[in-house]
Structure formats: C-alpha cells, structure tokens
Backbone atoms as SQL, in Angstrom:
CREATE TABLE atoms (id INTEGER PRIMARY KEY, chain TEXT, resi INTEGER, resn TEXT, atom TEXT, x REAL, y REAL, z REAL);
INSERT INTO atoms VALUES
  (1, 'A', 1, 'MET', 'N', 69.310, 124.800, 101.985),
  (2, 'A', 1, 'MET', 'CA', 69.734, 124.929, 100.598),
  (3, 'A', 1, 'MET', 'C', 68.821, 125.860, 99.803),
  (4, 'A', 2, 'GLY', 'N', 67.711, 126.233, 100.348),
  (5, 'A', 2, 'GLY', 'CA', 66.808, 127.108, 99.617),
  (6, 'A', 2, 'GLY', 'C', 65.849, 126.325, 98.741),
  (7, 'A', 3, 'ARG', 'N', 64.815, 126.997, 98.316),
  (8, 'A', 3, 'ARG', 'CA', 63.812, 126.365, 97.464),
  (9, 'A', 3, 'ARG', 'C', 64.372, 126.160, 96.055),
  (10, 'A', 4, 'PRO', 'N', 63.879, 125.139, 95.349),
  (11, 'A', 4, 'PRO', 'CA', 64.361, 124.913, 93.979),
  (12, 'A', 4, 'PRO', 'C', 64.202, 126.139, 93.080),
  (13, 'A', 5, 'SER', 'N', 63.093, 126.859, 93.189),
  (14, 'A', 5, 'SER', 'CA', 62.900, 128.040, 92.335),
  (15, 'A', 5, 'SER', 'C', 63.931, 129.122, 92.660),
  (16, 'A', 6, 'GLN', 'N', 64.269, 129.263, 93.925),
  (17, 'A', 6, 'GLN', 'CA', 65.280, 130.247, 94.333),
  (18, 'A', 6, 'GLN', 'C', 66.659, 129.822, 93.806),
  (19, 'A', 7, 'ARG', 'N', 66.966, 128.539, 93.905),
  (20, 'A', 7, 'ARG', 'CA', 68.250, 128.044, 93.382),
  (21, 'A', 7, 'ARG', 'C', 68.330, 128.269, 91.878),
  (22, 'A', 8, 'GLU', 'N', 67.216, 128.034, 91.180),
  (23, 'A', 8, 'GLU', 'CA', 67.209, 128.216, 89.725),
  (24, 'A', 8, 'GLU', 'C', 67.429, 129.683, 89.351),
  (25, 'A', 9, 'ARG', 'N', 66.817, 130.602, 90.077),
  (26, 'A', 9, 'ARG', 'CA', 67.031, 132.034, 89.820),
  (27, 'A', 9, 'ARG', 'C', 68.493, 132.410, 90.079),
  (28, 'A', 10, 'THR', 'N', 69.063, 131.860, 91.132),
  (29, 'A', 10, 'THR', 'CA', 70.470, 132.125, 91.440),
  (30, 'A', 10, 'THR', 'C', 71.356, 131.579, 90.334),
  (31, 'A', 11, 'LEU', 'N', 71.085, 130.359, 89.883),
  (32, 'A', 11, 'LEU', 'CA', 71.863, 129.764, 88.791),
  (33, 'A', 11, 'LEU', 'C', 71.753, 130.621, 87.533),
  (34, 'A', 12, 'GLU', 'N', 70.568, 131.112, 87.232),
  (35, 'A', 12, 'GLU', 'CA', 70.387, 131.950, 86.043),
  (36, 'A', 12, 'GLU', 'C', 71.254, 133.203, 86.118),
  (37, 'A', 13, 'ARG', 'N', 71.311, 133.805, 87.280),
  (38, 'A', 13, 'ARG', 'CA', 72.124, 135.019, 87.445),
  (39, 'A', 13, 'ARG', 'C', 73.608, 134.688, 87.333),
  (40, 'A', 14, 'ILE', 'N', 74.035, 133.576, 87.911),
  (41, 'A', 14, 'ILE', 'CA', 75.434, 133.140, 87.779),
  (42, 'A', 14, 'ILE', 'C', 75.740, 132.842, 86.317),
  (43, 'A', 15, 'ARG', 'N', 74.811, 132.220, 85.642),
  (44, 'A', 15, 'ARG', 'CA', 74.973, 131.914, 84.211),
  (45, 'A', 15, 'ARG', 'C', 75.189, 133.219, 83.420),
  (46, 'A', 16, 'ASP', 'N', 74.385, 134.238, 83.699),
  (47, 'A', 16, 'ASP', 'CA', 74.533, 135.527, 83.014),
  (48, 'A', 16, 'ASP', 'C', 75.923, 136.110, 83.245),
  (49, 'A', 17, 'ILE', 'N', 76.407, 136.013, 84.480),
  (50, 'A', 17, 'ILE', 'CA', 77.734, 136.542, 84.810),
  (51, 'A', 17, 'ILE', 'C', 78.806, 135.776, 84.042),
  (52, 'A', 18, 'CYS', 'N', 78.801, 134.453, 84.175),
  (53, 'A', 18, 'CYS', 'CA', 79.875, 133.628, 83.603),
  (54, 'A', 18, 'CYS', 'C', 79.876, 133.620, 82.078),
  (55, 'A', 19, 'LEU', 'N', 78.700, 133.579, 81.479),
  (56, 'A', 19, 'LEU', 'CA', 78.646, 133.558, 80.014),
  (57, 'A', 19, 'LEU', 'C', 78.882, 134.943, 79.419),
  (58, 'A', 20, 'GLY', 'N', 78.990, 135.953, 80.271),
  (59, 'A', 20, 'GLY', 'CA', 79.317, 137.300, 79.822),
  (60, 'A', 20, 'GLY', 'C', 80.803, 137.487, 79.557),
  (61, 'A', 21, 'PHE', 'N', 81.628, 136.558, 80.009),
  (62, 'A', 21, 'PHE', 'CA', 83.060, 136.633, 79.743),
  (63, 'A', 21, 'PHE', 'C', 83.335, 136.075, 78.351),
  (64, 'A', 22, 'PRO', 'N', 84.367, 136.574, 77.662),
  (65, 'A', 22, 'PRO', 'CA', 84.672, 136.098, 76.310),
  (66, 'A', 22, 'PRO', 'C', 85.003, 134.604, 76.256),
  (67, 'A', 23, 'GLU', 'N', 84.499, 133.972, 75.187),
  (68, 'A', 23, 'GLU', 'CA', 84.836, 132.576, 74.872),
  (69, 'A', 23, 'GLU', 'C', 84.470, 131.591, 75.979),
  (70, 'A', 24, 'THR', 'N', 83.351, 131.833, 76.659),
  (71, 'A', 24, 'THR', 'CA', 82.908, 130.909, 77.704),
  (72, 'A', 24, 'THR', 'C', 81.732, 130.084, 77.222),
  (73, 'A', 25, 'SER', 'N', 81.570, 128.937, 77.855),
  (74, 'A', 25, 'SER', 'CA', 80.448, 128.048, 77.555),
  (75, 'A', 25, 'SER', 'C', 80.062, 127.315, 78.829),
  (76, 'A', 26, 'GLU', 'N', 78.917, 126.661, 78.767),
  (77, 'A', 26, 'GLU', 'CA', 78.420, 125.908, 79.914),
  (78, 'A', 26, 'GLU', 'C', 78.043, 124.508, 79.467),
  (79, 'A', 27, 'ARG', 'N', 78.368, 123.552, 80.312),
  (80, 'A', 27, 'ARG', 'CA', 77.885, 122.181, 80.122),
  (81, 'A', 27, 'ARG', 'C', 77.949, 121.488, 81.470),
  (82, 'A', 28, 'LEU', 'N', 77.245, 120.374, 81.573),
  (83, 'A', 28, 'LEU', 'CA', 77.297, 119.606, 82.806),
  (84, 'A', 28, 'LEU', 'C', 78.645, 118.902, 82.901),
  (85, 'A', 29, 'SER', 'N', 79.211, 118.942, 84.075),
  (86, 'A', 29, 'SER', 'CA', 80.431, 118.204, 84.368),
  (87, 'A', 29, 'SER', 'C', 80.252, 117.603, 85.753),
  (88, 'A', 30, 'HIS', 'N', 80.379, 116.313, 85.844),
  (89, 'A', 30, 'HIS', 'CA', 80.157, 115.618, 87.110),
  (90, 'A', 30, 'HIS', 'C', 78.760, 115.933, 87.654),
  (91, 'A', 31, 'GLY', 'N', 77.793, 116.109, 86.734),
  (92, 'A', 31, 'GLY', 'CA', 76.411, 116.354, 87.103),
  (93, 'A', 31, 'GLY', 'C', 76.077, 117.768, 87.516),
  (94, 'A', 32, 'ALA', 'N', 77.034, 118.692, 87.408),
  (95, 'A', 32, 'ALA', 'CA', 76.817, 120.068, 87.856),
  (96, 'A', 32, 'ALA', 'C', 77.006, 121.057, 86.707),
  (97, 'A', 33, 'PRO', 'N', 76.195, 122.117, 86.668),
  (98, 'A', 33, 'PRO', 'CA', 76.434, 123.160, 85.675),
  (99, 'A', 33, 'PRO', 'C', 77.843, 123.726, 85.880),
  (100, 'A', 34, 'THR', 'N', 78.633, 123.693, 84.811),
  (101, 'A', 34, 'THR', 'CA', 80.040, 124.093, 84.893),
  (102, 'A', 34, 'THR', 'C', 80.351, 125.033, 83.737),
  (103, 'A', 35, 'PHE', 'N', 81.142, 126.046, 84.026),
  (104, 'A', 35, 'PHE', 'CA', 81.484, 127.059, 83.035),
  (105, 'A', 35, 'PHE', 'C', 82.944, 126.895, 82.634),
  (106, 'A', 36, 'PHE', 'N', 83.165, 126.964, 81.313),
  (107, 'A', 36, 'PHE', 'CA', 84.473, 126.685, 80.728),
  (108, 'A', 36, 'PHE', 'C', 84.961, 127.864, 79.894),
  (109, 'A', 37, 'VAL', 'N', 86.280, 127.979, 79.787),
  (110, 'A', 37, 'VAL', 'CA', 86.926, 128.921, 78.886),
  (111, 'A', 37, 'VAL', 'C', 87.387, 128.135, 77.666),
  (112, 'A', 38, 'LEU', 'N', 87.035, 128.621, 76.495),
  (113, 'A', 38, 'LEU', 'CA', 87.405, 127.985, 75.228),
  (114, 'A', 38, 'LEU', 'C', 86.962, 126.524, 75.173),
  (115, 'A', 39, 'GLY', 'N', 85.900, 126.204, 75.898),
  (116, 'A', 39, 'GLY', 'CA', 85.338, 124.860, 75.880),
  (117, 'A', 39, 'GLY', 'C', 86.181, 123.802, 76.555),
  (118, 'A', 40, 'LYS', 'N', 87.283, 124.197, 77.181),
  (119, 'A', 40, 'LYS', 'CA', 88.228, 123.218, 77.721),
  (120, 'A', 40, 'LYS', 'C', 88.423, 123.308, 79.228),
  (121, 'A', 41, 'ARG', 'N', 88.735, 124.488, 79.722),
  (122, 'A', 41, 'ARG', 'CA', 89.152, 124.620, 81.125),
  (123, 'A', 41, 'ARG', 'C', 88.036, 125.180, 81.982),
  (124, 'A', 42, 'ALA', 'N', 87.633, 124.396, 82.980),
  (125, 'A', 42, 'ALA', 'CA', 86.575, 124.828, 83.892),
  (126, 'A', 42, 'ALA', 'C', 87.090, 125.941, 84.792),
  (127, 'A', 43, 'PHE', 'N', 86.209, 126.923, 85.054),
  (128, 'A', 43, 'PHE', 'CA', 86.583, 127.965, 86.009),
  (129, 'A', 43, 'PHE', 'C', 85.571, 128.118, 87.127),
  (130, 'A', 44, 'LEU', 'N', 84.355, 127.589, 86.966),
  (131, 'A', 44, 'LEU', 'CA', 83.352, 127.704, 88.021),
  (132, 'A', 44, 'LEU', 'C', 82.293, 126.624, 87.845),
  (133, 'A', 45, 'MET', 'N', 81.882, 126.034, 88.967),
  (134, 'A', 45, 'MET', 'CA', 80.830, 125.003, 88.989),
  (135, 'A', 45, 'MET', 'C', 79.779, 125.419, 90.011),
  (136, 'A', 46, 'VAL', 'N', 78.530, 125.050, 89.747),
  (137, 'A', 46, 'VAL', 'CA', 77.444, 125.300, 90.698),
  (138, 'A', 46, 'VAL', 'C', 76.954, 123.942, 91.170),
  (139, 'A', 47, 'LEU', 'N', 77.042, 123.695, 92.485),
  (140, 'A', 47, 'LEU', 'CA', 76.704, 122.387, 93.032),
  (141, 'A', 47, 'LEU', 'C', 75.597, 122.491, 94.076),
  (142, 'A', 48, 'THR', 'N', 74.692, 121.529, 94.021),
  (143, 'A', 48, 'THR', 'CA', 73.595, 121.446, 94.981),
  (144, 'A', 48, 'THR', 'C', 73.700, 120.127, 95.730),
  (145, 'A', 49, 'ASN', 'N', 73.943, 120.211, 97.026),
  (146, 'A', 49, 'ASN', 'CA', 73.988, 119.035, 97.891),
  (147, 'A', 49, 'ASN', 'C', 74.961, 117.978, 97.371),
  (148, 'A', 50, 'HIS', 'N', 76.163, 118.405, 97.042),
  (149, 'A', 50, 'HIS', 'CA', 77.179, 117.505, 96.508),
  (150, 'A', 50, 'HIS', 'C', 77.496, 116.388, 97.511),
  (151, 'A', 51, 'HIS', 'N', 77.236, 115.168, 97.110),
  (152, 'A', 51, 'HIS', 'CA', 77.447, 113.998, 97.973),
  (153, 'A', 51, 'HIS', 'C', 76.846, 114.185, 99.366),
  (154, 'A', 52, 'GLY', 'N', 75.676, 114.856, 99.414),
  (155, 'A', 52, 'GLY', 'CA', 74.964, 115.025, 100.676),
  (156, 'A', 52, 'GLY', 'C', 75.554, 116.055, 101.628),
  (157, 'A', 53, 'ASP', 'N', 76.339, 117.002, 101.103),
  (158, 'A', 53, 'ASP', 'CA', 76.964, 117.989, 101.998),
  (159, 'A', 53, 'ASP', 'C', 75.991, 119.078, 102.471),
  (160, 'A', 54, 'GLY', 'N', 74.775, 119.113, 101.902),
  (161, 'A', 54, 'GLY', 'CA', 73.769, 120.076, 102.339),
  (162, 'A', 54, 'GLY', 'C', 73.996, 121.500, 101.858),
  (163, 'A', 55, 'ARG', 'N', 74.947, 121.696, 100.971),
  (164, 'A', 55, 'ARG', 'CA', 75.275, 123.050, 100.494),
  (165, 'A', 55, 'ARG', 'C', 74.719, 123.308, 99.096),
  (166, 'A', 56, 'PHE', 'N', 74.340, 124.541, 98.861),
  (167, 'A', 56, 'PHE', 'CA', 74.144, 125.084, 97.518),
  (168, 'A', 56, 'PHE', 'C', 75.294, 126.059, 97.376),
  (169, 'A', 57, 'ALA', 'N', 76.224, 125.785, 96.447),
  (170, 'A', 57, 'ALA', 'CA', 77.475, 126.534, 96.428),
  (171, 'A', 57, 'ALA', 'C', 78.087, 126.567, 95.041),
  (172, 'A', 58, 'VAL', 'N', 79.053, 127.453, 94.883),
  (173, 'A', 58, 'VAL', 'CA', 79.925, 127.407, 93.715),
  (174, 'A', 58, 'VAL', 'C', 81.299, 126.970, 94.182),
  (175, 'A', 59, 'TRP', 'N', 81.984, 126.272, 93.293),
  (176, 'A', 59, 'TRP', 'CA', 83.395, 125.966, 93.449),
  (177, 'A', 59, 'TRP', 'C', 84.062, 126.671, 92.286),
  (178, 'A', 60, 'CYS', 'N', 85.142, 127.384, 92.542),
  (179, 'A', 60, 'CYS', 'CA', 85.766, 128.113, 91.452),
  (180, 'A', 60, 'CYS', 'C', 87.268, 128.275, 91.660),
  (181, 'A', 61, 'ALA', 'N', 87.942, 128.488, 90.534),
  (182, 'A', 61, 'ALA', 'CA', 89.362, 128.800, 90.583),
  (183, 'A', 61, 'ALA', 'C', 89.522, 130.110, 91.347),
  (184, 'A', 62, 'ALA', 'N', 90.658, 130.274, 92.009),
  (185, 'A', 62, 'ALA', 'CA', 90.888, 131.487, 92.788),
  (186, 'A', 62, 'ALA', 'C', 92.369, 131.851, 92.735),
  (187, 'A', 63, 'PRO', 'N', 92.665, 133.143, 92.815),
  (188, 'A', 63, 'PRO', 'CA', 94.071, 133.563, 92.845),
  (189, 'A', 63, 'PRO', 'C', 94.796, 132.972, 94.060),
  (190, 'A', 64, 'ALA', 'N', 96.088, 132.810, 93.931),
  (191, 'A', 64, 'ALA', 'CA', 96.910, 132.265, 95.021),
  (192, 'A', 64, 'ALA', 'C', 96.653, 133.034, 96.311),
  (193, 'A', 65, 'GLY', 'N', 96.413, 132.301, 97.380),
  (194, 'A', 65, 'GLY', 'CA', 96.218, 132.893, 98.693),
  (195, 'A', 65, 'GLY', 'C', 94.791, 133.314, 99.010),
  (196, 'A', 66, 'MET', 'N', 93.950, 133.444, 97.996),
  (197, 'A', 66, 'MET', 'CA', 92.580, 133.915, 98.202),
  (198, 'A', 66, 'MET', 'C', 91.751, 132.904, 98.997),
  (199, 'A', 67, 'GLN', 'N', 91.890, 131.639, 98.676),
  (200, 'A', 67, 'GLN', 'CA', 91.118, 130.603, 99.369),
  (201, 'A', 67, 'GLN', 'C', 91.352, 130.676, 100.878),
  (202, 'A', 68, 'GLY', 'N', 92.591, 130.628, 101.281),
  (203, 'A', 68, 'GLY', 'CA', 92.912, 130.654, 102.708),
  (204, 'A', 68, 'GLY', 'C', 92.434, 131.914, 103.400),
  (205, 'A', 69, 'MET', 'N', 92.611, 133.051, 102.739),
  (206, 'A', 69, 'MET', 'CA', 92.204, 134.321, 103.319),
  (207, 'A', 69, 'MET', 'C', 90.682, 134.369, 103.551),
  (208, 'A', 70, 'LEU', 'N', 89.898, 133.971, 102.543),
  (209, 'A', 70, 'LEU', 'CA', 88.444, 134.051, 102.670),
  (210, 'A', 70, 'LEU', 'C', 87.888, 132.998, 103.622),
  (211, 'A', 71, 'VAL', 'N', 88.431, 131.782, 103.573),
  (212, 'A', 71, 'VAL', 'CA', 87.962, 130.733, 104.483),
  (213, 'A', 71, 'VAL', 'C', 88.239, 131.127, 105.926),
  (214, 'A', 72, 'GLU', 'N', 89.402, 131.693, 106.169),
  (215, 'A', 72, 'GLU', 'CA', 89.743, 132.124, 107.529),
  (216, 'A', 72, 'GLU', 'C', 88.856, 133.292, 107.979),
  (217, 'A', 73, 'ALA', 'N', 88.584, 134.219, 107.068),
  (218, 'A', 73, 'ALA', 'CA', 87.801, 135.411, 107.412),
  (219, 'A', 73, 'ALA', 'C', 86.327, 135.100, 107.648),
  (220, 'A', 74, 'ASP', 'N', 85.757, 134.151, 106.884),
  (221, 'A', 74, 'ASP', 'CA', 84.324, 133.864, 106.999),
  (222, 'A', 74, 'ASP', 'C', 84.036, 132.402, 106.666),
  (223, 'A', 75, 'PRO', 'N', 84.351, 131.480, 107.590),
  (224, 'A', 75, 'PRO', 'CA', 84.173, 130.052, 107.320),
  (225, 'A', 75, 'PRO', 'C', 82.709, 129.620, 107.203),
  (226, 'A', 76, 'GLU', 'N', 81.774, 130.477, 107.535),
  (227, 'A', 76, 'GLU', 'CA', 80.356, 130.158, 107.343),
  (228, 'A', 76, 'GLU', 'C', 79.952, 130.277, 105.873),
  (229, 'A', 77, 'ARG', 'N', 80.661, 131.116, 105.124),
  (230, 'A', 77, 'ARG', 'CA', 80.326, 131.331, 103.713),
  (231, 'A', 77, 'ARG', 'C', 81.339, 130.723, 102.752),
  (232, 'A', 78, 'PHE', 'N', 82.597, 130.644, 103.166),
  (233, 'A', 78, 'PHE', 'CA', 83.640, 130.153, 102.282),
  (234, 'A', 78, 'PHE', 'C', 84.219, 128.856, 102.827),
  (235, 'A', 79, 'PHE', 'N', 84.620, 127.960, 101.918),
  (236, 'A', 79, 'PHE', 'CA', 85.165, 126.670, 102.334),
  (237, 'A', 79, 'PHE', 'C', 86.132, 126.141, 101.282),
  (238, 'A', 80, 'VAL', 'N', 86.894, 125.136, 101.684),
  (239, 'A', 80, 'VAL', 'CA', 87.807, 124.448, 100.777),
  (240, 'A', 80, 'VAL', 'C', 87.026, 123.284, 100.167),
  (241, 'A', 81, 'PRO', 'N', 86.737, 123.341, 98.865),
  (242, 'A', 81, 'PRO', 'CA', 85.951, 122.275, 98.255),
  (243, 'A', 81, 'PRO', 'C', 86.762, 120.989, 98.078),
  (244, 'A', 82, 'PRO', 'N', 86.075, 119.851, 98.163),
  (245, 'A', 82, 'PRO', 'CA', 86.780, 118.587, 97.925),
  (246, 'A', 82, 'PRO', 'C', 87.231, 118.496, 96.464),
  (247, 'A', 83, 'TYR', 'N', 88.188, 117.640, 96.207),
  (248, 'A', 83, 'TYR', 'CA', 88.715, 117.332, 94.871),
  (249, 'A', 83, 'TYR', 'C', 89.552, 118.452, 94.258),
  (250, 'A', 84, 'VAL', 'N', 89.123, 119.697, 94.373),
  (251, 'A', 84, 'VAL', 'CA', 89.823, 120.807, 93.721),
  (252, 'A', 84, 'VAL', 'C', 90.405, 121.809, 94.720),
  (253, 'A', 85, 'GLY', 'N', 90.071, 121.667, 95.971),
  (254, 'A', 85, 'GLY', 'CA', 90.561, 122.594, 96.996),
  (255, 'A', 85, 'GLY', 'C', 92.070, 122.594, 97.109),
  (256, 'A', 86, 'HIS', 'N', 92.701, 121.440, 96.915),
  (257, 'A', 86, 'HIS', 'CA', 94.164, 121.361, 97.008),
  (258, 'A', 86, 'HIS', 'C', 94.849, 122.175, 95.904),
  (259, 'A', 87, 'ARG', 'N', 94.091, 122.531, 94.858),
  (260, 'A', 87, 'ARG', 'CA', 94.629, 123.366, 93.772),
  (261, 'A', 87, 'ARG', 'C', 94.325, 124.845, 94.006),
  (262, 'A', 88, 'GLY', 'N', 93.775, 125.167, 95.182),
  (263, 'A', 88, 'GLY', 'CA', 93.492, 126.561, 95.511),
  (264, 'A', 88, 'GLY', 'C', 92.089, 127.013, 95.170),
  (265, 'A', 89, 'TRP', 'N', 91.260, 126.099, 94.649),
  (266, 'A', 89, 'TRP', 'CA', 89.893, 126.486, 94.325),
  (267, 'A', 89, 'TRP', 'C', 89.150, 126.856, 95.605),
  (268, 'A', 90, 'LEU', 'N', 88.168, 127.718, 95.443),
  (269, 'A', 90, 'LEU', 'CA', 87.391, 128.261, 96.547),
  (270, 'A', 90, 'LEU', 'C', 85.952, 127.775, 96.473),
  (271, 'A', 91, 'GLY', 'N', 85.383, 127.428, 97.618),
  (272, 'A', 91, 'GLY', 'CA', 83.961, 127.128, 97.718),
  (273, 'A', 91, 'GLY', 'C', 83.244, 128.330, 98.313),
  (274, 'A', 92, 'VAL', 'N', 82.117, 128.710, 97.700),
  (275, 'A', 92, 'VAL', 'CA', 81.334, 129.856, 98.163),
  (276, 'A', 92, 'VAL', 'C', 79.897, 129.397, 98.347),
  (277, 'A', 93, 'ARG', 'N', 79.418, 129.448, 99.578),
  (278, 'A', 93, 'ARG', 'CA', 78.036, 129.042, 99.853),
  (279, 'A', 93, 'ARG', 'C', 77.072, 130.080, 99.304),
  (280, 'A', 94, 'LEU', 'N', 76.056, 129.595, 98.609),
  (281, 'A', 94, 'LEU', 'CA', 75.011, 130.455, 98.080),
  (282, 'A', 94, 'LEU', 'C', 73.753, 130.388, 98.933),
  (283, 'A', 95, 'ASP', 'N', 73.745, 129.472, 99.880),
  (284, 'A', 95, 'ASP', 'CA', 72.568, 129.278, 100.735),
  (285, 'A', 95, 'ASP', 'C', 72.677, 130.065, 102.043),
  (286, 'A', 96, 'ARG', 'N', 73.622, 130.978, 102.105),
  (287, 'A', 96, 'ARG', 'CA', 73.811, 131.829, 103.285),
  (288, 'A', 96, 'ARG', 'C', 73.656, 133.299, 102.909),
  (289, 'A', 97, 'GLY', 'N', 72.957, 133.538, 101.814),
  (290, 'A', 97, 'GLY', 'CA', 72.810, 134.897, 101.300),
  (291, 'A', 97, 'GLY', 'C', 73.876, 135.153, 100.254),
  (292, 'A', 98, 'VAL', 'N', 73.483, 135.741, 99.142),
  (293, 'A', 98, 'VAL', 'CA', 74.417, 135.997, 98.053),
  (294, 'A', 98, 'VAL', 'C', 74.727, 137.487, 98.008),
  (295, 'A', 99, 'HIS', 'N', 75.993, 137.797, 98.007),
  (296, 'A', 99, 'HIS', 'CA', 76.480, 139.166, 97.842),
  (297, 'A', 99, 'HIS', 'C', 76.893, 139.265, 96.374),
  (298, 'A', 100, 'TRP', 'N', 75.994, 139.804, 95.547),
  (299, 'A', 100, 'TRP', 'CA', 76.187, 139.712, 94.098),
  (300, 'A', 100, 'TRP', 'C', 77.429, 140.436, 93.592),
  (301, 'A', 101, 'ASP', 'N', 77.736, 141.592, 94.112),
  (302, 'A', 101, 'ASP', 'CA', 78.951, 142.285, 93.657),
  (303, 'A', 101, 'ASP', 'C', 80.190, 141.456, 93.987),
  (304, 'A', 102, 'GLU', 'N', 80.201, 140.896, 95.188),
  (305, 'A', 102, 'GLU', 'CA', 81.314, 140.048, 95.608),
  (306, 'A', 102, 'GLU', 'C', 81.400, 138.797, 94.739),
  (307, 'A', 103, 'LEU', 'N', 80.263, 138.145, 94.497),
  (308, 'A', 103, 'LEU', 'CA', 80.259, 136.921, 93.697),
  (309, 'A', 103, 'LEU', 'C', 80.679, 137.212, 92.256),
  (310, 'A', 104, 'THR', 'N', 80.279, 138.349, 91.731),
  (311, 'A', 104, 'THR', 'CA', 80.704, 138.738, 90.381),
  (312, 'A', 104, 'THR', 'C', 82.220, 138.889, 90.337),
  (313, 'A', 105, 'GLY', 'N', 82.798, 139.514, 91.344),
  (314, 'A', 105, 'GLY', 'CA', 84.254, 139.650, 91.412),
  (315, 'A', 105, 'GLY', 'C', 84.953, 138.312, 91.549),
  (316, 'A', 106, 'ILE', 'N', 84.381, 137.420, 92.341),
  (317, 'A', 106, 'ILE', 'CA', 84.953, 136.076, 92.514),
  (318, 'A', 106, 'ILE', 'C', 84.917, 135.322, 91.185),
  (319, 'A', 107, 'ALA', 'N', 83.798, 135.423, 90.450),
  (320, 'A', 107, 'ALA', 'CA', 83.682, 134.760, 89.150),
  (321, 'A', 107, 'ALA', 'C', 84.688, 135.353, 88.156),
  (322, 'A', 108, 'GLU', 'N', 84.861, 136.664, 88.191),
  (323, 'A', 108, 'GLU', 'CA', 85.828, 137.316, 87.308),
  (324, 'A', 108, 'GLU', 'C', 87.246, 136.848, 87.633),
  (325, 'A', 109, 'ASP', 'N', 87.559, 136.753, 88.916),
  (326, 'A', 109, 'ASP', 'CA', 88.877, 136.239, 89.319),
  (327, 'A', 109, 'ASP', 'C', 89.064, 134.805, 88.832),
  (328, 'A', 110, 'ALA', 'N', 88.016, 133.981, 88.947),
  (329, 'A', 110, 'ALA', 'CA', 88.098, 132.586, 88.513),
  (330, 'A', 110, 'ALA', 'C', 88.371, 132.513, 87.016),
  (331, 'A', 111, 'TYR', 'N', 87.653, 133.309, 86.258),
  (332, 'A', 111, 'TYR', 'CA', 87.848, 133.364, 84.807),
  (333, 'A', 111, 'TYR', 'C', 89.292, 133.771, 84.493),
  (334, 'A', 112, 'THR', 'N', 89.765, 134.804, 85.170),
  (335, 'A', 112, 'THR', 'CA', 91.110, 135.326, 84.950),
  (336, 'A', 112, 'THR', 'C', 92.179, 134.284, 85.259),
  (337, 'A', 113, 'GLU', 'N', 91.925, 133.438, 86.256),
  (338, 'A', 113, 'GLU', 'CA', 92.889, 132.389, 86.612),
  (339, 'A', 113, 'GLU', 'C', 93.028, 131.337, 85.519),
  (340, 'A', 114, 'VAL', 'N', 91.965, 131.109, 84.761),
  (341, 'A', 114, 'VAL', 'CA', 91.926, 130.003, 83.810),
  (342, 'A', 114, 'VAL', 'C', 92.114, 130.451, 82.358),
  (343, 'A', 115, 'ALA', 'N', 91.623, 131.619, 82.008),
  (344, 'A', 115, 'ALA', 'CA', 91.673, 132.095, 80.619),
  (345, 'A', 115, 'ALA', 'C', 93.094, 132.445, 80.195),
  (346, 'A', 116, 'PRO', 'N', 93.383, 132.270, 78.906),
  (347, 'A', 116, 'PRO', 'CA', 94.692, 132.699, 78.398),
  (348, 'A', 116, 'PRO', 'C', 94.858, 134.209, 78.588),
  (349, 'A', 117, 'PRO', 'N', 96.082, 134.673, 78.823),
  (350, 'A', 117, 'PRO', 'CA', 96.322, 136.105, 79.068),
  (351, 'A', 117, 'PRO', 'C', 95.737, 137.036, 78.000),
  (352, 'A', 118, 'LYS', 'N', 95.834, 136.658, 76.727),
  (353, 'A', 118, 'LYS', 'CA', 95.303, 137.525, 75.668),
  (354, 'A', 118, 'LYS', 'C', 93.792, 137.697, 75.800),
  (355, 'A', 119, 'LEU', 'N', 93.104, 136.661, 76.193),
  (356, 'A', 119, 'LEU', 'CA', 91.656, 136.730, 76.378),
  (357, 'A', 119, 'LEU', 'C', 91.324, 137.607, 77.581),
  (358, 'A', 120, 'VAL', 'N', 92.096, 137.469, 78.645),
  (359, 'A', 120, 'VAL', 'CA', 91.885, 138.295, 79.840),
  (360, 'A', 120, 'VAL', 'C', 92.091, 139.761, 79.492),
  (361, 'A', 121, 'GLU', 'N', 93.143, 140.064, 78.752),
  (362, 'A', 121, 'GLU', 'CA', 93.418, 141.448, 78.363),
  (363, 'A', 121, 'GLU', 'C', 92.267, 142.040, 77.559),
  (364, 'A', 122, 'SER', 'N', 91.602, 141.206, 76.741),
  (365, 'A', 122, 'SER', 'CA', 90.494, 141.715, 75.919),
  (366, 'A', 122, 'SER', 'C', 89.286, 142.110, 76.766),
  (367, 'A', 123, 'THR', 'N', 89.231, 141.686, 78.020),
  (368, 'A', 123, 'THR', 'CA', 88.092, 142.019, 78.887),
  (369, 'A', 123, 'THR', 'C', 88.309, 143.306, 79.659),
  (370, 'A', 124, 'ARG', 'N', 89.542, 143.806, 79.655),
  (371, 'A', 124, 'ARG', 'CA', 89.865, 144.997, 80.440),
  (372, 'A', 124, 'ARG', 'C', 89.624, 146.263, 79.622),
  (373, 'A', 125, 'PRO', 'N', 89.089, 147.286, 80.266),
  (374, 'A', 125, 'PRO', 'CA', 88.928, 148.567, 79.562),
  (375, 'A', 125, 'PRO', 'C', 90.283, 149.082, 79.110),
  (376, 'A', 126, 'ALA', 'N', 90.283, 149.831, 78.018),
  (377, 'A', 126, 'ALA', 'CA', 91.540, 150.328, 77.417),
  (378, 'A', 126, 'ALA', 'C', 92.371, 151.130, 78.407),
  (379, 'A', 127, 'ASP', 'N', 91.730, 151.864, 79.307),
  (380, 'A', 127, 'ASP', 'CA', 92.493, 152.682, 80.250),
  (381, 'A', 127, 'ASP', 'C', 93.170, 151.872, 81.349),
  (382, 'A', 128, 'ARG', 'N', 92.828, 150.575, 81.486),
  (383, 'A', 128, 'ARG', 'CA', 93.461, 149.722, 82.498),
  (384, 'A', 128, 'ARG', 'C', 94.504, 148.802, 81.895),
  (385, 'A', 129, 'GLN', 'N', 94.654, 148.798, 80.593),
  (386, 'A', 129, 'GLN', 'CA', 95.610, 147.887, 79.957),
  (387, 'A', 129, 'GLN', 'C', 97.005, 148.441, 79.986);
C-alpha cells in the first residue's frame, strides 16, 4: 500500500485534480476522502485498505463500457469495486504506480459522468464546444 507519507502526497495530488473541476468539494464519506459535484453527487473516492483488501485505490464513476475494458486490459491495476461496481464504477490501484496523465483523464471522465451537462460544458475550451 505504500508508506503513509507517499499515500498523503498522492491524495494531495488527487485533491488538486478533483477540486480543480467547477463546483466540486471534498468531505469524508464512509470514512474515505470523497469528491462531490455541487455538494451532492460523489464522483471519486480515495480508499486505503478498504475492509482489509490491502489496496490503496480510487473508486470512481466511469463512462459506459470503460470499467470492463480497463479491468480486462490490466487487472493488476484496474478492478470492479464493491458496492458501486455494479453501477459501472471503476477501481484504480494507486499502489502499483500512478500514471498521472491517465489518472487525470479518469478523474475528468468521472466528473463528466456525474456533473450536470451545463457544468461539463463550462469546463471545455471554446473551440471544443
């Protein structure tokens, strides 16, 4: 799972990514740092050794089909998280090396899945709208 100081640095970087999206906030949910859109809908959680699973990971909303594709492609890094996996959420191990560009894209996808369309549109550059 990595050293506590390493996990804290990773959490700080994830926090910077998630709180950089419009109208996001963070609070503990089920004992884990969780990021919300408009204070209501969770889009990403950071979990350490959830119920003794030995993982340091994020669980996040994911576009349809993404969970299955990533879990099949790399089951050492991606997994179906309990409780929310049946809704298509994706588990991403952080204790197997973090690919920051990839994780940033995954967090952006999670935000996009949960945020209202008008809020999502406000995050896109004018030339992509």
